[in-house]
């Protein structure tokens, strides 16, 4: 497939999928956070492969787990923050 065909596929298939994922607010954008976590893990793996020939690094599974943990921690902290705001608003109404 030539370069123009790949770009058209991204435009007509990839962009609408990304827009749907961003606009879908299911469990505080759970699907979006899963996609972000997958991108973080794949990015960490790619960066590991670039640096591995030149430097001594931690094992690859450890780096991938730590990269995914950051995304999970961000989602959990944001979810707890939102729940606290909702509780505060309910208390304020009483």
C-alpha positions as a printed NumPy array, in Angstrom:
array([[  0.   ,   0.   ,   0.   ],
       [  1.365,   3.372,  -0.918],
       [  1.806,   6.333,   1.406],
       [ -1.377,   8.11 ,   0.285],
       [ -3.467,   4.997,   0.939],
       [ -2.129,   4.702,   4.493],
       [ -2.896,   8.34 ,   5.191],
       [ -6.427,   7.989,   3.835],
       [ -7.025,   4.944,   6.043],
       [ -5.889,   6.894,   9.087],
       [ -8.119,   9.801,   8.126],
       [-11.277,   7.835,   7.378],
       [-10.944,   5.062,   9.978],
       [ -8.491,   6.13 ,  12.681],
       [ -9.67 ,   9.682,  13.329],
       [-13.382,   8.765,  13.801],
       [-12.405,   5.949,  16.177],
       [-10.304,   8.345,  18.259],
       [-13.129,  10.906,  18.334],
       [-15.597,   8.218,  19.471],
       [-13.235,   7.045,  22.214],
       [-12.746,  10.596,  23.501],
       [-16.461,  11.426,  23.462],
       [-17.557,   8.132,  25.041],
       [-17.809,   8.871,  28.759],
       [-18.212,   5.377,  30.161],
       [-16.923,   5.025,  33.747],
       [-15.01 ,   8.311,  33.634],
       [-13.523,   7.671,  30.174],
       [-12.31 ,   4.16 ,  30.99 ],
       [-11.751,   3.195,  27.344],
       [ -9.69 ,   6.348,  26.764],
       [ -7.552,   5.576,  29.809],
       [ -6.992,   2.008,  28.596],
       [ -5.839,   3.364,  25.22 ],
       [ -3.521,   5.842,  26.954],
       [ -2.103,   3.04 ,  29.108],
       [ -1.49 ,   0.877,  26.033],
       [  0.237,   3.779,  24.276],
       [  2.422,   4.398,  27.352],
       [  3.445,   0.739,  27.507],
       [  4.192,   0.551,  23.78 ],
       [  6.115,   3.826,  23.954],
       [  8.176,   2.564,  26.883],
       [  8.972,  -0.622,  24.968],
       [ 10.054,   1.354,  21.907],
       [ 12.196,   3.709,  23.994],
       [ 13.754,   0.706,  25.75 ],
       [ 14.7  ,  -0.814,  22.405],
       [ 16.331,   2.458,  21.325],
       [ 18.402,   2.759,  24.509],
       [ 19.201,  -0.931,  25.159],
       [ 22.248,  -1.166,  22.848],
       [ 23.946,   1.836,  24.466],
       [ 23.   ,   1.672,  28.151],
       [ 22.428,  -0.86 ,  30.882],
       [ 18.706,  -0.714,  31.779],
       [ 16.21 ,  -2.392,  34.041],
       [ 14.494,  -5.487,  32.626],
       [ 11.88 ,  -4.735,  29.959],
       [  8.887,  -6.248,  31.854],
       [  9.632,  -4.038,  34.869],
       [  9.726,  -0.906,  32.73 ],
       [  6.485,  -1.828,  30.964],
       [  4.702,  -2.541,  34.262],
       [  5.902,   0.73 ,  35.777],
       [  4.76 ,   2.665,  32.692],
       [  1.292,   1.148,  32.901],
       [  1.128,   1.757,  36.646],
       [  1.389,   5.517,  36.127],
       [ -1.694,   5.519,  33.9  ],
       [ -3.663,   3.352,  36.33 ],
       [ -2.696,   5.568,  39.272],
       [ -3.783,   8.665,  37.365],
       [ -7.171,   7.122,  36.562],
       [ -7.754,   5.986,  40.151],
       [ -6.777,   9.346,  41.657],
       [ -9.013,  11.226,  39.218],
       [-11.915,   8.868,  39.9  ],
       [-11.572,   9.339,  43.655],
       [-11.348,  13.11 ,  43.214],
       [-14.558,  13.143,  41.184],
       [-16.365,  11.01 ,  43.748],
       [-15.291,  13.371,  46.54 ],
       [-16.657,  16.347,  44.611],
       [-19.969,  14.596,  44.127],
       [-20.183,  13.795,  47.837],
       [-19.383,  17.414,  48.682],
       [-22.146,  18.669,  46.376],
       [-24.652,  16.267,  47.909],
       [-23.679,  17.403,  51.415],
       [-24.025,  21.039,  50.35 ],
       [-27.595,  20.444,  49.13 ],
       [-28.709,  19.207,  52.544]])
